[in-house]
Amino acid sequence: MRITPKSSEVRVPRFVGLMAVDAREAAEAGGVLLVAPDRPDFARTVVDYVVRQYPAPGVEVPRGAAVTVWFELGDDGGGVREPRRGGPPPGLRRALDEPGDPFAVLR
């Protein structure tokens, strides 16, 4: 933990890109408080990443001032991108009936 000198003004650390747990530690070391209006459970948030902050990094603020941070909004479907082919794996294909003529009943 970095100890900051006891002055009335501190520079806001850069929180963007940090996980919530790391952002809280950086805020404590930097002499500011973090608030997250989009996360009421901010104290328990661990692995979500900060995507925006106000005031900007490097701005001088009074020691103990609140810095607002926002996190990415949950799962945006940005998981693994790989080609998907329909149907079961090759070993299970034989368990399925082959599709017939869908209009056979109507004829």
GROMACS .gro file of N, CA and C in nm, residues 10 13 15 17 20 23 43 45-46 50 54-55 75 77 83 87 89-90 93 103:
model
   60
   10VAL      N    1  -0.504   1.620  -0.340
   10VAL     CA    2  -0.447   1.498  -0.398
   10VAL      C    3  -0.483   1.492  -0.546
   13PRO      N    4  -0.631   0.934  -0.908
   13PRO     CA    5  -0.567   0.824  -0.981
   13PRO      C    6  -0.651   0.784  -1.103
   15PHE      N    7  -0.859   0.521  -1.274
   15PHE     CA    8  -0.933   0.401  -1.236
   15PHE      C    9  -0.982   0.322  -1.357
   17GLY      N   10  -1.018   0.087  -1.648
   17GLY     CA   11  -0.945  -0.035  -1.681
   17GLY      C   12  -0.914  -0.123  -1.560
   20ALA      N   13  -1.285  -0.365  -0.995
   20ALA     CA   14  -1.344  -0.293  -0.882
   20ALA      C   15  -1.258  -0.304  -0.756
   23ALA      N   16  -0.957  -0.088  -0.798
   23ALA     CA   17  -0.994   0.054  -0.796
   23ALA      C   18  -1.015   0.102  -0.653
   43ALA      N   19  -1.953  -0.228  -0.274
   43ALA     CA   20  -1.860  -0.280  -0.173
   43ALA      C   21  -1.829  -0.427  -0.194
   45THR      N   22  -1.856  -0.571  -0.513
   45THR     CA   23  -1.817  -0.590  -0.652
   45THR      C   24  -1.667  -0.616  -0.658
   46VAL      N   25  -1.627  -0.719  -0.733
   46VAL     CA   26  -1.486  -0.757  -0.736
   46VAL      C   27  -1.426  -0.749  -0.876
   50VAL      N   28  -1.384  -0.089  -1.442
   50VAL     CA   29  -1.423   0.051  -1.450
   50VAL      C   30  -1.408   0.095  -1.596
   54TYR      N   31  -1.519   1.016  -1.311
   54TYR     CA   32  -1.526   1.162  -1.302
   54TYR      C   33  -1.492   1.201  -1.159
   55PRO      N   34  -1.401   1.294  -1.138
   55PRO     CA   35  -1.321   1.370  -1.231
   55PRO      C   36  -1.213   1.286  -1.298
   75ASP      N   37  -2.317  -0.884  -1.878
   75ASP     CA   38  -2.274  -0.963  -1.992
   75ASP      C   39  -2.333  -0.906  -2.119
   77GLY      N   40  -2.269  -1.034  -2.409
   77GLY     CA   41  -2.258  -1.139  -2.509
   77GLY      C   42  -2.122  -1.142  -2.574
   83PRO      N   43  -1.711  -2.045  -3.469
   83PRO     CA   44  -1.821  -2.087  -3.556
   83PRO      C   45  -1.906  -2.193  -3.486
   87GLY      N   46  -2.699  -2.868  -3.462
   87GLY     CA   47  -2.709  -3.011  -3.437
   87GLY      C   48  -2.616  -3.060  -3.328
   89PRO      N   49  -2.320  -3.310  -3.147
   89PRO     CA   50  -2.187  -3.352  -3.189
   89PRO      C   51  -2.197  -3.477  -3.278
   90PRO      N   52  -2.094  -3.502  -3.361
   90PRO     CA   53  -2.100  -3.613  -3.457
   90PRO      C   54  -2.137  -3.748  -3.396
   93ARG      N   55  -2.528  -3.787  -3.368
   93ARG     CA   56  -2.615  -3.767  -3.485
   93ARG      C   57  -2.697  -3.892  -3.516
  103PHE      N   58  -4.411  -3.191  -4.574
  103PHE     CA   59  -4.544  -3.177  -4.629
  103PHE      C   60  -4.607  -3.313  -4.662
   0.00000   0.00000   0.00000
